[in-house]
């Protein structure tokens, strides 16, 4: 599983590795959260995400 994000630029698009909406959010963190959600409950994944945002 992988999250692939794009931004619209000059009548086209390009792949990005950081969110353009949520400052500092790395796209790979979203991939990790989705992978964790397969084996953990939403509360645990949410707590992990909060830890990532606070670093």
mmCIF file of C-alpha atoms in Angstrom:
data_model
loop_
_atom_site.group_PDB
_atom_site.id
_atom_site.type_symbol
_atom_site.label_atom_id
_atom_site.label_comp_id
_atom_site.label_asym_id
_atom_site.label_seq_id
_atom_site.Cartn_x
_atom_site.Cartn_y
_atom_site.Cartn_z
ATOM 1 C CA UNK A 1 0.000 0.000 0.000
ATOM 2 C CA UNK A 2 1.306 3.434 -0.889
ATOM 3 C CA UNK A 3 -0.120 6.949 -0.866
ATOM 4 C CA UNK A 4 0.834 8.940 -3.946
ATOM 5 C CA UNK A 5 0.082 12.663 -3.899
ATOM 6 C CA UNK A 6 0.223 15.223 -6.675
ATOM 7 C CA UNK A 7 -0.010 18.971 -7.020
ATOM 8 C CA UNK A 8 -1.421 20.743 -10.055
ATOM 9 C CA UNK A 9 1.245 22.862 -11.758
ATOM 10 C CA UNK A 10 1.381 24.593 -15.152
ATOM 11 C CA UNK A 11 -1.541 22.749 -16.770
ATOM 12 C CA UNK A 12 -0.188 19.449 -15.494
ATOM 13 C CA UNK A 13 0.775 17.768 -12.262
ATOM 14 C CA UNK A 14 3.825 16.672 -10.331
ATOM 15 C CA UNK A 15 4.316 14.229 -7.510
ATOM 16 C CA UNK A 16 4.877 15.687 -4.048
ATOM 17 C CA UNK A 17 6.307 14.216 -0.844
ATOM 18 C CA UNK A 18 4.883 16.826 1.557
ATOM 19 C CA UNK A 19 1.312 18.010 1.908
ATOM 20 C CA UNK A 20 0.534 21.382 0.387
ATOM 21 C CA UNK A 21 -2.459 21.740 2.735
ATOM 22 C CA UNK A 22 -1.172 20.428 6.078
ATOM 23 C CA UNK A 23 2.163 22.133 6.668
ATOM 24 C CA UNK A 24 5.015 19.711 7.290
ATOM 25 C CA UNK A 25 2.977 16.535 6.772
ATOM 26 C CA UNK A 26 5.091 13.980 4.916
ATOM 27 C CA UNK A 27 3.085 11.774 2.568
ATOM 28 C CA UNK A 28 5.027 8.713 3.763
ATOM 29 C CA UNK A 29 3.495 9.263 7.235
ATOM 30 C CA UNK A 30 0.065 8.706 5.676
ATOM 31 C CA UNK A 31 1.300 5.498 4.048
ATOM 32 C CA UNK A 32 2.629 4.300 7.403
ATOM 33 C CA UNK A 33 -0.670 5.153 9.133
ATOM 34 C CA UNK A 34 -2.655 3.167 6.563
ATOM 35 C CA UNK A 35 -0.344 0.189 6.978
ATOM 36 C CA UNK A 36 -0.655 0.398 10.769
ATOM 37 C CA UNK A 37 -4.453 0.543 10.492
ATOM 38 C CA UNK A 38 -4.432 -2.978 9.057
ATOM 39 C CA UNK A 39 -3.050 -4.394 12.324
ATOM 40 C CA UNK A 40 -4.094 -1.840 14.958
ATOM 41 C CA UNK A 41 -7.298 -0.163 15.982
ATOM 42 C CA UNK A 42 -8.092 3.419 15.009
ATOM 43 C CA UNK A 43 -7.339 4.733 18.498
ATOM 44 C CA UNK A 44 -3.795 3.336 18.382
ATOM 45 C CA UNK A 45 -3.204 4.655 14.876
ATOM 46 C CA UNK A 46 -4.581 8.064 15.868
ATOM 47 C CA UNK A 47 -2.261 8.204 18.876
ATOM 48 C CA UNK A 48 0.699 7.267 16.674
ATOM 49 C CA UNK A 49 -0.227 9.972 14.161
ATOM 50 C CA UNK A 50 -0.432 12.583 16.928
ATOM 51 C CA UNK A 51 3.056 11.594 18.052
ATOM 52 C CA UNK A 52 4.326 12.048 14.509
ATOM 53 C CA UNK A 53 2.779 15.510 14.252
ATOM 54 C CA UNK A 54 4.359 16.592 17.537
ATOM 55 C CA UNK A 55 7.908 15.681 16.471
#
